[in-house]
C-alpha cells in the first residue's frame, strides 16, 4: 500500500453497464481523457456488464483489448445496478475508488475535484446534483419525499440530490466490503460506515443516448431496500394501524348503540361490509409489511453468492499486485 498520497497512486473507476452500447465508447473516451489528466496517478477502469443483450459486452471486450487499463466483468445475467456496483468495488484495487454511471449523466470531469477532496483527507466525496436535466417532476418529487422519510425513520442521512456517483477512499472501501447484505442500498451502507464525508456539486445532465434502466417497479424495490435495511419503523407502523383500527371500531360500535337508541333502523349489511373491508385492508397491509421483512431475512439466510461472473477480460495491474 502506498501511504503518501502523491504520484503512483492508483484510482479505480467502477462502471455498471446495462445495455449502454450506444454510449460506451464516448464514455470511455471522455473518462480516459479526465483520468490521463490526473497528475501522477495511474488508473484502472472496471466495467461490469450486468447482463446486457445489446452488444455492450462485445464493445467492452474490444475496449479492454485496446486499452490495458480496462477490465471487464461479465455477469451471467442481470443482477441489478446495486449489485453491479458492489462487484466492481470488490474488484477494485485502487487507493481510491470512483463509482460512476455509464450514461454520462455523471460528468467524468467531476472526478478531478473529487480527487482533490480525497487528497485533503476525505473518505467519501459524493456528487451533489445542483440541477437535474431530463428527469421527470415525478422522479424529483418522489426522491425528495423518500429521502426525507428515510432520514426521519433511520439514522441514515442522505440528501435527496445525491446518487451513487462518488469517490471512496481505500479504508472506506475495505469497510464497505465487509457489509455483505444482499438487498443492497449502497449509498445507505456508505453513509452507515461513516468516516469523513463531503460533497462536490455538479450539474446532472440528461442521458445522451439510451433510456433509463430504472422503471417505476425497480425504483419502488430500491426504495423498499433503502428503508427496510436501515429501519424497523414500518413494523411498528403495523402496530399503530392496528390500534387506530381498533379505536375506530369501538367508536363505530358506540355510534351503532346511539343510532339504536334513537330508533333509527340499522341497515346492517352495508355498515358491516365497510367495517370488514377496513379491518381486512389493515390486516393485509400489516401482513405485507411483515412479508417484506421476512422476505429479506429469507434472502439473507440463503448462503448464495451475491453475483455470478461469467467472463472476465483484462489483466490486473501487475505493479499493483507486487506492492
Ligand atoms: N444499470 C445496471 N443494471 C441495471 C440497471 C442499470 O448496471 O439493472 C446501470 C446503467 O447501465 C447505468 C447505471 O446503472 O450505467 C444507472 O442506470 P440508469 O442511468 O438507467 O438510472 P437513472 O440514471 O435513470 O437513475
Ligand atoms: Mg442514468
PDB file of C-alpha atoms in Angstrom, residues 36-295:
ATOM      1  CA  UNK A  36      -4.972  10.748 -18.003  1.00  0.00           C
ATOM      2  CA  UNK A  37      -5.062  14.369 -16.892  1.00  0.00           C
ATOM      3  CA  UNK A  38      -4.842  13.418 -13.209  1.00  0.00           C
ATOM      4  CA  UNK A  39      -1.368  14.345 -12.098  1.00  0.00           C
ATOM      5  CA  UNK A  40       0.879  11.372 -11.496  1.00  0.00           C
ATOM      6  CA  UNK A  41      -1.944   8.904 -10.910  1.00  0.00           C
ATOM      7  CA  UNK A  42      -2.380   5.561 -12.549  1.00  0.00           C
ATOM      8  CA  UNK A  43      -5.880   4.380 -13.243  1.00  0.00           C
ATOM      9  CA  UNK A  44      -7.943   1.276 -13.901  1.00  0.00           C
ATOM     10  CA  UNK A  45     -11.408   1.227 -15.440  1.00  0.00           C
ATOM     11  CA  UNK A  46     -13.636  -1.621 -14.313  1.00  0.00           C
ATOM     12  CA  UNK A  47     -16.774  -2.202 -16.346  1.00  0.00           C
ATOM     13  CA  UNK A  48     -19.403  -4.568 -15.028  1.00  0.00           C
ATOM     14  CA  UNK A  49     -21.642  -5.859 -17.759  1.00  0.00           C
ATOM     15  CA  UNK A  50     -24.870  -6.540 -15.896  1.00  0.00           C
ATOM     16  CA  UNK A  51     -26.353  -8.993 -18.398  1.00  0.00           C
ATOM     17  CA  UNK A  52     -26.628  -6.630 -21.363  1.00  0.00           C
ATOM     18  CA  UNK A  53     -28.205  -8.005 -24.518  1.00  0.00           C
ATOM     19  CA  UNK A  54     -27.460  -5.170 -26.945  1.00  0.00           C
ATOM     20  CA  UNK A  55     -23.809  -5.889 -27.726  1.00  0.00           C
ATOM     21  CA  UNK A  56     -22.429  -3.797 -24.852  1.00  0.00           C
ATOM     22  CA  UNK A  57     -20.201  -6.659 -23.803  1.00  0.00           C
ATOM     23  CA  UNK A  58     -18.608  -7.048 -27.236  1.00  0.00           C
ATOM     24  CA  UNK A  59     -17.771  -3.352 -27.244  1.00  0.00           C
ATOM     25  CA  UNK A  60     -16.331  -3.579 -23.741  1.00  0.00           C
ATOM     26  CA  UNK A  61     -14.209  -6.539 -24.749  1.00  0.00           C
ATOM     27  CA  UNK A  62     -12.765  -4.582 -27.656  1.00  0.00           C
ATOM     28  CA  UNK A  63     -12.027  -1.656 -25.364  1.00  0.00           C
ATOM     29  CA  UNK A  64     -10.229  -3.955 -22.927  1.00  0.00           C
ATOM     30  CA  UNK A  65      -8.085  -5.369 -25.705  1.00  0.00           C
ATOM     31  CA  UNK A  66      -7.086  -1.929 -26.913  1.00  0.00           C
ATOM     32  CA  UNK A  67      -6.617  -0.292 -23.514  1.00  0.00           C
ATOM     33  CA  UNK A  68      -4.634  -2.096 -20.812  1.00  0.00           C
ATOM     34  CA  UNK A  69      -6.264  -0.090 -18.040  1.00  0.00           C
ATOM     35  CA  UNK A  70      -9.697  -1.516 -18.877  1.00  0.00           C
ATOM     36  CA  UNK A  71     -11.058  -4.582 -17.142  1.00  0.00           C
ATOM     37  CA  UNK A  72     -14.461  -6.142 -17.787  1.00  0.00           C
ATOM     38  CA  UNK A  73     -16.526  -8.417 -15.592  1.00  0.00           C
ATOM     39  CA  UNK A  74     -19.485 -10.012 -17.269  1.00  0.00           C
ATOM     40  CA  UNK A  75     -22.331 -11.176 -15.067  1.00  0.00           C
ATOM     41  CA  UNK A  76     -24.103 -14.375 -16.016  1.00  0.00           C
ATOM     42  CA  UNK A  77     -27.389 -12.427 -16.112  1.00  0.00           C
ATOM     43  CA  UNK A  78     -28.862  -9.122 -14.948  1.00  0.00           C
ATOM     44  CA  UNK A  79     -28.288  -8.771 -11.205  1.00  0.00           C
ATOM     45  CA  UNK A  80     -29.143  -5.094 -10.903  1.00  0.00           C
ATOM     46  CA  UNK A  81     -27.337  -1.803 -10.573  1.00  0.00           C
ATOM     47  CA  UNK A  82     -26.500  -2.009  -6.859  1.00  0.00           C
ATOM     48  CA  UNK A  83     -25.006  -5.497  -7.192  1.00  0.00           C
ATOM     49  CA  UNK A  84     -23.010  -4.423 -10.248  1.00  0.00           C
ATOM     50  CA  UNK A  85     -21.527  -1.558  -8.255  1.00  0.00           C
ATOM     51  CA  UNK A  86     -20.670  -3.991  -5.461  1.00  0.00           C
ATOM     52  CA  UNK A  87     -18.870  -6.384  -7.818  1.00  0.00           C
ATOM     53  CA  UNK A  88     -16.857  -3.500  -9.237  1.00  0.00           C
ATOM     54  CA  UNK A  89     -15.882  -2.240  -5.808  1.00  0.00           C
ATOM     55  CA  UNK A  90     -14.900  -5.788  -4.775  1.00  0.00           C
ATOM     56  CA  UNK A  91     -12.682  -5.965  -7.832  1.00  0.00           C
ATOM     57  CA  UNK A  92     -11.107  -2.512  -7.490  1.00  0.00           C
ATOM     58  CA  UNK A  93      -7.549  -2.260  -6.242  1.00  0.00           C
ATOM     59  CA  UNK A  94      -7.201   1.484  -6.214  1.00  0.00           C
ATOM     60  CA  UNK A  95      -6.130   3.740  -3.357  1.00  0.00           C
ATOM     61  CA  UNK A  96      -9.401   5.421  -4.134  1.00  0.00           C
ATOM     62  CA  UNK A  97     -12.439   4.113  -5.998  1.00  0.00           C
ATOM     63  CA  UNK A  98     -14.943   6.097  -8.047  1.00  0.00           C
ATOM     64  CA  UNK A  99     -18.395   4.757  -8.905  1.00  0.00           C
ATOM     65  CA  UNK A 100     -19.923   6.382 -11.977  1.00  0.00           C
ATOM     66  CA  UNK A 101     -22.823   5.628 -14.353  1.00  0.00           C
ATOM     67  CA  UNK A 102     -22.031   4.708 -17.940  1.00  0.00           C
ATOM     68  CA  UNK A 103     -24.644   7.013 -19.428  1.00  0.00           C
ATOM     69  CA  UNK A 104     -22.602  10.207 -18.917  1.00  0.00           C
ATOM     70  CA  UNK A 105     -25.283  11.680 -16.676  1.00  0.00           C
ATOM     71  CA  UNK A 106     -22.495  11.953 -14.135  1.00  0.00           C
ATOM     72  CA  UNK A 107     -19.828  14.019 -15.914  1.00  0.00           C
ATOM     73  CA  UNK A 108     -16.421  12.304 -15.520  1.00  0.00           C
ATOM     74  CA  UNK A 109     -14.785  15.740 -15.261  1.00  0.00           C
ATOM     75  CA  UNK A 110     -16.161  15.918 -11.695  1.00  0.00           C
ATOM     76  CA  UNK A 111     -13.669  13.193 -10.727  1.00  0.00           C
ATOM     77  CA  UNK A 112     -10.959  15.904 -10.655  1.00  0.00           C
ATOM     78  CA  UNK A 113     -12.439  17.905  -7.741  1.00  0.00           C
ATOM     79  CA  UNK A 114     -13.357  14.615  -6.049  1.00  0.00           C
ATOM     80  CA  UNK A 115      -9.719  13.545  -6.086  1.00  0.00           C
ATOM     81  CA  UNK A 116      -8.710  16.914  -4.647  1.00  0.00           C
ATOM     82  CA  UNK A 117     -11.053  16.432  -1.694  1.00  0.00           C
ATOM     83  CA  UNK A 118      -9.735  12.902  -1.203  1.00  0.00           C
ATOM     84  CA  UNK A 119      -6.187  14.257  -1.091  1.00  0.00           C
ATOM     85  CA  UNK A 120      -7.440  16.657   1.576  1.00  0.00           C
ATOM     86  CA  UNK A 121      -8.284  13.605   3.658  1.00  0.00           C
ATOM     87  CA  UNK A 122     -11.943  12.858   2.959  1.00  0.00           C
ATOM     88  CA  UNK A 123     -13.030   9.226   2.759  1.00  0.00           C
ATOM     89  CA  UNK A 124     -16.158   9.792   0.731  1.00  0.00           C
ATOM     90  CA  UNK A 125     -16.738  12.527  -1.790  1.00  0.00           C
ATOM     91  CA  UNK A 126     -20.218  12.196  -3.245  1.00  0.00           C
ATOM     92  CA  UNK A 127     -21.595  14.082  -6.196  1.00  0.00           C
ATOM     93  CA  UNK A 128     -24.361  16.517  -5.315  1.00  0.00           C
ATOM     94  CA  UNK A 129     -26.649  17.335  -8.222  1.00  0.00           C
ATOM     95  CA  UNK A 130     -27.314  21.051  -8.422  1.00  0.00           C
ATOM     96  CA  UNK A 131     -29.701  20.615 -11.323  1.00  0.00           C
ATOM     97  CA  UNK A 132     -31.086  17.519 -12.946  1.00  0.00           C
ATOM     98  CA  UNK A 133     -31.847  17.752 -16.621  1.00  0.00           C
ATOM     99  CA  UNK A 134     -34.147  15.317 -18.313  1.00  0.00           C
ATOM    100  CA  UNK A 135     -35.730  13.926 -15.142  1.00  0.00           C
ATOM    101  CA  UNK A 136     -39.454  13.981 -14.673  1.00  0.00           C
ATOM    102  CA  UNK A 137     -41.032  16.156 -11.975  1.00  0.00           C
ATOM    103  CA  UNK A 138     -42.445  12.903 -10.606  1.00  0.00           C
ATOM    104  CA  UNK A 139     -38.964  11.394 -10.093  1.00  0.00           C
ATOM    105  CA  UNK A 140     -37.691  14.537  -8.389  1.00  0.00           C
ATOM    106  CA  UNK A 141     -40.701  14.698  -6.086  1.00  0.00           C
ATOM    107  CA  UNK A 142     -40.678  11.033  -5.102  1.00  0.00           C
ATOM    108  CA  UNK A 143     -36.918  11.171  -4.496  1.00  0.00           C
ATOM    109  CA  UNK A 144     -37.302  14.153  -2.198  1.00  0.00           C
ATOM    110  CA  UNK A 145     -40.143  12.533  -0.218  1.00  0.00           C
ATOM    111  CA  UNK A 146     -38.250   9.246   0.013  1.00  0.00           C
ATOM    112  CA  UNK A 147     -35.006  10.673   1.386  1.00  0.00           C
ATOM    113  CA  UNK A 148     -36.835  12.890   3.861  1.00  0.00           C
ATOM    114  CA  UNK A 149     -38.773   9.852   5.117  1.00  0.00           C
ATOM    115  CA  UNK A 150     -35.594   7.752   5.268  1.00  0.00           C
ATOM    116  CA  UNK A 151     -33.805  10.480   7.230  1.00  0.00           C
ATOM    117  CA  UNK A 152     -36.673  10.645   9.715  1.00  0.00           C
ATOM    118  CA  UNK A 153     -37.152   6.983  10.480  1.00  0.00           C
ATOM    119  CA  UNK A 154     -33.482   5.917  10.323  1.00  0.00           C
ATOM    120  CA  UNK A 155     -30.176   7.439  11.281  1.00  0.00           C
ATOM    121  CA  UNK A 156     -29.047   7.276   7.691  1.00  0.00           C
ATOM    122  CA  UNK A 157     -28.900  10.816   6.397  1.00  0.00           C
ATOM    123  CA  UNK A 158     -28.761  11.053   2.625  1.00  0.00           C
ATOM    124  CA  UNK A 159     -29.561  14.240   0.743  1.00  0.00           C
ATOM    125  CA  UNK A 160     -32.207  13.814  -1.976  1.00  0.00           C
ATOM    126  CA  UNK A 161     -29.896  15.023  -4.695  1.00  0.00           C
ATOM    127  CA  UNK A 162     -27.088  12.518  -4.135  1.00  0.00           C
ATOM    128  CA  UNK A 163     -26.787   9.309  -6.175  1.00  0.00           C
ATOM    129  CA  UNK A 164     -24.164   6.606  -6.346  1.00  0.00           C
ATOM    130  CA  UNK A 165     -21.676   8.833  -8.170  1.00  0.00           C
ATOM    131  CA  UNK A 166     -18.918   9.147  -5.588  1.00  0.00           C
ATOM    132  CA  UNK A 167     -15.281   8.643  -4.710  1.00  0.00           C
ATOM    133  CA  UNK A 168     -14.319   6.424  -1.783  1.00  0.00           C
ATOM    134  CA  UNK A 169     -11.001   6.018  -0.017  1.00  0.00           C
ATOM    135  CA  UNK A 170      -9.354   2.627   0.399  1.00  0.00           C
ATOM    136  CA  UNK A 171     -10.285   2.350   4.071  1.00  0.00           C
ATOM    137  CA  UNK A 172     -13.916   3.203   3.233  1.00  0.00           C
ATOM    138  CA  UNK A 173     -13.973   0.523   0.523  1.00  0.00           C
ATOM    139  CA  UNK A 174     -12.451  -2.042   2.868  1.00  0.00           C
ATOM    140  CA  UNK A 175     -15.220  -1.404   5.389  1.00  0.00           C
ATOM    141  CA  UNK A 176     -17.905  -1.409   2.727  1.00  0.00           C
ATOM    142  CA  UNK A 177     -16.667  -4.794   1.526  1.00  0.00           C
ATOM    143  CA  UNK A 178     -17.455  -6.257   4.943  1.00  0.00           C
ATOM    144  CA  UNK A 179     -21.144  -5.414   4.543  1.00  0.00           C
ATOM    145  CA  UNK A 180     -22.378  -8.351   2.507  1.00  0.00           C
ATOM    146  CA  UNK A 181     -26.139  -7.919   2.729  1.00  0.00           C
ATOM    147  CA  UNK A 182     -27.876  -8.906  -0.461  1.00  0.00           C
ATOM    148  CA  UNK A 183     -30.772  -6.478  -0.779  1.00  0.00           C
ATOM    149  CA  UNK A 184     -28.332  -3.653  -1.168  1.00  0.00           C
ATOM    150  CA  UNK A 185     -28.772   0.047  -0.841  1.00  0.00           C
ATOM    151  CA  UNK A 186     -25.183   1.053  -1.407  1.00  0.00           C
ATOM    152  CA  UNK A 187     -25.444   4.765  -0.649  1.00  0.00           C
ATOM    153  CA  UNK A 188     -27.065   3.915   2.686  1.00  0.00           C
ATOM    154  CA  UNK A 189     -24.289   1.453   3.513  1.00  0.00           C
ATOM    155  CA  UNK A 190     -21.655   4.090   2.746  1.00  0.00           C
ATOM    156  CA  UNK A 191     -23.452   6.550   4.966  1.00  0.00           C
ATOM    157  CA  UNK A 192     -23.671   3.888   7.700  1.00  0.00           C
ATOM    158  CA  UNK A 193     -19.900   3.306   7.671  1.00  0.00           C
ATOM    159  CA  UNK A 194     -19.217   6.962   8.374  1.00  0.00           C
ATOM    160  CA  UNK A 195     -15.670   8.434   8.321  1.00  0.00           C
ATOM    161  CA  UNK A 196     -15.173  11.867   6.827  1.00  0.00           C
ATOM    162  CA  UNK A 197     -17.676  12.547   4.075  1.00  0.00           C
ATOM    163  CA  UNK A 198     -18.216  15.565   1.888  1.00  0.00           C
ATOM    164  CA  UNK A 199     -19.829  16.506  -1.415  1.00  0.00           C
ATOM    165  CA  UNK A 200     -18.950  18.281  -4.622  1.00  0.00           C
ATOM    166  CA  UNK A 201     -21.706  19.944  -6.602  1.00  0.00           C
ATOM    167  CA  UNK A 202     -22.264  19.179 -10.238  1.00  0.00           C
ATOM    168  CA  UNK A 203     -24.852  19.665 -12.901  1.00  0.00           C
ATOM    169  CA  UNK A 204     -26.531  16.371 -13.753  1.00  0.00           C
ATOM    170  CA  UNK A 205     -27.091  16.132 -17.495  1.00  0.00           C
ATOM    171  CA  UNK A 206     -29.808  14.329 -19.361  1.00  0.00           C
ATOM    172  CA  UNK A 207     -28.879  10.989 -20.867  1.00  0.00           C
ATOM    173  CA  UNK A 208     -27.144  11.480 -24.211  1.00  0.00           C
ATOM    174  CA  UNK A 209     -28.384   8.149 -25.521  1.00  0.00           C
ATOM    175  CA  UNK A 210     -30.468   5.185 -24.474  1.00  0.00           C
ATOM    176  CA  UNK A 211     -33.243   5.132 -21.912  1.00  0.00           C
ATOM    177  CA  UNK A 212     -33.324   4.840 -18.150  1.00  0.00           C
ATOM    178  CA  UNK A 213     -32.922   1.299 -16.802  1.00  0.00           C
ATOM    179  CA  UNK A 214     -34.831   2.254 -13.662  1.00  0.00           C
ATOM    180  CA  UNK A 215     -38.515   1.854 -14.420  1.00  0.00           C
ATOM    181  CA  UNK A 216     -41.021   2.524 -11.648  1.00  0.00           C
ATOM    182  CA  UNK A 217     -41.022  -1.065 -10.380  1.00  0.00           C
ATOM    183  CA  UNK A 218     -37.253  -1.116  -9.831  1.00  0.00           C
ATOM    184  CA  UNK A 219     -37.410   2.279  -8.142  1.00  0.00           C
ATOM    185  CA  UNK A 220     -40.044   1.037  -5.689  1.00  0.00           C
ATOM    186  CA  UNK A 221     -37.929  -2.051  -4.883  1.00  0.00           C
ATOM    187  CA  UNK A 222     -34.915   0.212  -4.408  1.00  0.00           C
ATOM    188  CA  UNK A 223     -36.863   2.438  -2.006  1.00  0.00           C
ATOM    189  CA  UNK A 224     -38.070  -0.595  -0.027  1.00  0.00           C
ATOM    190  CA  UNK A 225     -34.496  -1.894   0.226  1.00  0.00           C
ATOM    191  CA  UNK A 226     -33.394   1.504   1.469  1.00  0.00           C
ATOM    192  CA  UNK A 227     -35.960   1.646   4.241  1.00  0.00           C
ATOM    193  CA  UNK A 228     -36.007  -1.988   5.323  1.00  0.00           C
ATOM    194  CA  UNK A 229     -32.219  -2.292   5.504  1.00  0.00           C
ATOM    195  CA  UNK A 230     -31.950   0.522   7.980  1.00  0.00           C
ATOM    196  CA  UNK A 231     -35.213   0.727   9.858  1.00  0.00           C
ATOM    197  CA  UNK A 232     -37.814  -1.423  11.547  1.00  0.00           C
ATOM    198  CA  UNK A 233     -40.203   1.525  11.829  1.00  0.00           C
ATOM    199  CA  UNK A 234     -42.642   0.058   9.269  1.00  0.00           C
ATOM    200  CA  UNK A 235     -43.108  -2.943  11.571  1.00  0.00           C
ATOM    201  CA  UNK A 236     -44.186  -0.570  14.315  1.00  0.00           C
ATOM    202  CA  UNK A 237     -46.406   1.225  11.837  1.00  0.00           C
ATOM    203  CA  UNK A 238     -48.374  -2.005  11.553  1.00  0.00           C
ATOM    204  CA  UNK A 239     -48.984  -1.999  15.306  1.00  0.00           C
ATOM    205  CA  UNK A 240     -50.111   1.619  15.215  1.00  0.00           C
ATOM    206  CA  UNK A 241     -52.513   0.990  12.377  1.00  0.00           C
ATOM    207  CA  UNK A 242     -53.906  -1.889  14.389  1.00  0.00           C
ATOM    208  CA  UNK A 243     -54.542   0.433  17.338  1.00  0.00           C
ATOM    209  CA  UNK A 244     -56.190   3.054  15.175  1.00  0.00           C
ATOM    210  CA  UNK A 245     -58.400   0.467  13.508  1.00  0.00           C
ATOM    211  CA  UNK A 246     -59.428  -0.910  16.914  1.00  0.00           C
ATOM    212  CA  UNK A 247     -60.243   2.577  18.165  1.00  0.00           C
ATOM    213  CA  UNK A 248     -62.310   3.335  15.093  1.00  0.00           C
ATOM    214  CA  UNK A 249     -64.166   0.059  15.567  1.00  0.00           C
ATOM    215  CA  UNK A 250     -65.048   0.962  19.180  1.00  0.00           C
ATOM    216  CA  UNK A 251     -66.221   4.423  18.129  1.00  0.00           C
ATOM    217  CA  UNK A 252     -68.309   2.869  15.443  1.00  0.00           C
ATOM    218  CA  UNK A 253     -69.827   0.413  17.891  1.00  0.00           C
ATOM    219  CA  UNK A 254     -70.835   3.331  20.131  1.00  0.00           C
ATOM    220  CA  UNK A 255     -72.435   5.080  17.197  1.00  0.00           C
ATOM    221  CA  UNK A 256     -74.412   1.927  16.458  1.00  0.00           C
ATOM    222  CA  UNK A 257     -75.771   1.938  20.022  1.00  0.00           C
ATOM    223  CA  UNK A 258     -76.708   5.610  19.715  1.00  0.00           C
ATOM    224  CA  UNK A 259     -78.457   5.006  16.413  1.00  0.00           C
ATOM    225  CA  UNK A 260     -80.341   2.176  18.011  1.00  0.00           C
ATOM    226  CA  UNK A 261     -81.445   4.276  20.976  1.00  0.00           C
ATOM    227  CA  UNK A 262     -82.642   6.990  18.638  1.00  0.00           C
ATOM    228  CA  UNK A 263     -84.751   4.413  16.918  1.00  0.00           C
ATOM    229  CA  UNK A 264     -83.021   4.548  13.543  1.00  0.00           C
ATOM    230  CA  UNK A 265     -83.184   1.335  11.651  1.00  0.00           C
ATOM    231  CA  UNK A 266     -79.770  -0.081  11.136  1.00  0.00           C
ATOM    232  CA  UNK A 267     -79.023  -1.038   7.545  1.00  0.00           C
ATOM    233  CA  UNK A 268     -76.942  -3.973   8.617  1.00  0.00           C
ATOM    234  CA  UNK A 269     -75.044  -5.299   5.678  1.00  0.00           C
ATOM    235  CA  UNK A 270     -73.608  -2.076   4.261  1.00  0.00           C
ATOM    236  CA  UNK A 271     -72.007  -0.998   7.514  1.00  0.00           C
ATOM    237  CA  UNK A 272     -70.706  -4.463   8.229  1.00  0.00           C
ATOM    238  CA  UNK A 273     -69.157  -4.586   4.815  1.00  0.00           C
ATOM    239  CA  UNK A 274     -67.402  -1.263   5.402  1.00  0.00           C
ATOM    240  CA  UNK A 275     -66.023  -2.374   8.741  1.00  0.00           C
ATOM    241  CA  UNK A 276     -64.906  -5.681   7.322  1.00  0.00           C
ATOM    242  CA  UNK A 277     -63.187  -4.147   4.374  1.00  0.00           C
ATOM    243  CA  UNK A 278     -61.454  -1.637   6.590  1.00  0.00           C
ATOM    244  CA  UNK A 279     -60.143  -4.221   9.011  1.00  0.00           C
ATOM    245  CA  UNK A 280     -59.306  -6.575   6.213  1.00  0.00           C
ATOM    246  CA  UNK A 281     -57.179  -3.997   4.484  1.00  0.00           C
ATOM    247  CA  UNK A 282     -55.364  -3.015   7.657  1.00  0.00           C
ATOM    248  CA  UNK A 283     -54.549  -6.667   8.237  1.00  0.00           C
ATOM    249  CA  UNK A 284     -53.355  -7.127   4.708  1.00  0.00           C
ATOM    250  CA  UNK A 285     -51.113  -4.076   4.952  1.00  0.00           C
ATOM    251  CA  UNK A 286     -49.631  -5.400   8.194  1.00  0.00           C
ATOM    252  CA  UNK A 287     -49.098  -8.821   6.691  1.00  0.00           C
ATOM    253  CA  UNK A 288     -47.471  -7.198   3.692  1.00  0.00           C
ATOM    254  CA  UNK A 289     -45.040  -5.297   5.877  1.00  0.00           C
ATOM    255  CA  UNK A 290     -44.187  -8.465   7.794  1.00  0.00           C
ATOM    256  CA  UNK A 291     -43.735 -10.159   4.461  1.00  0.00           C
ATOM    257  CA  UNK A 292     -41.282  -7.522   3.250  1.00  0.00           C
ATOM    258  CA  UNK A 293     -39.038  -8.136   6.240  1.00  0.00           C
ATOM    259  CA  UNK A 294     -39.496 -11.876   6.242  1.00  0.00           C
ATOM    260  CA  UNK A 295     -38.593 -11.966   2.564  1.00  0.00           C
TER     261      UNK A 295
END
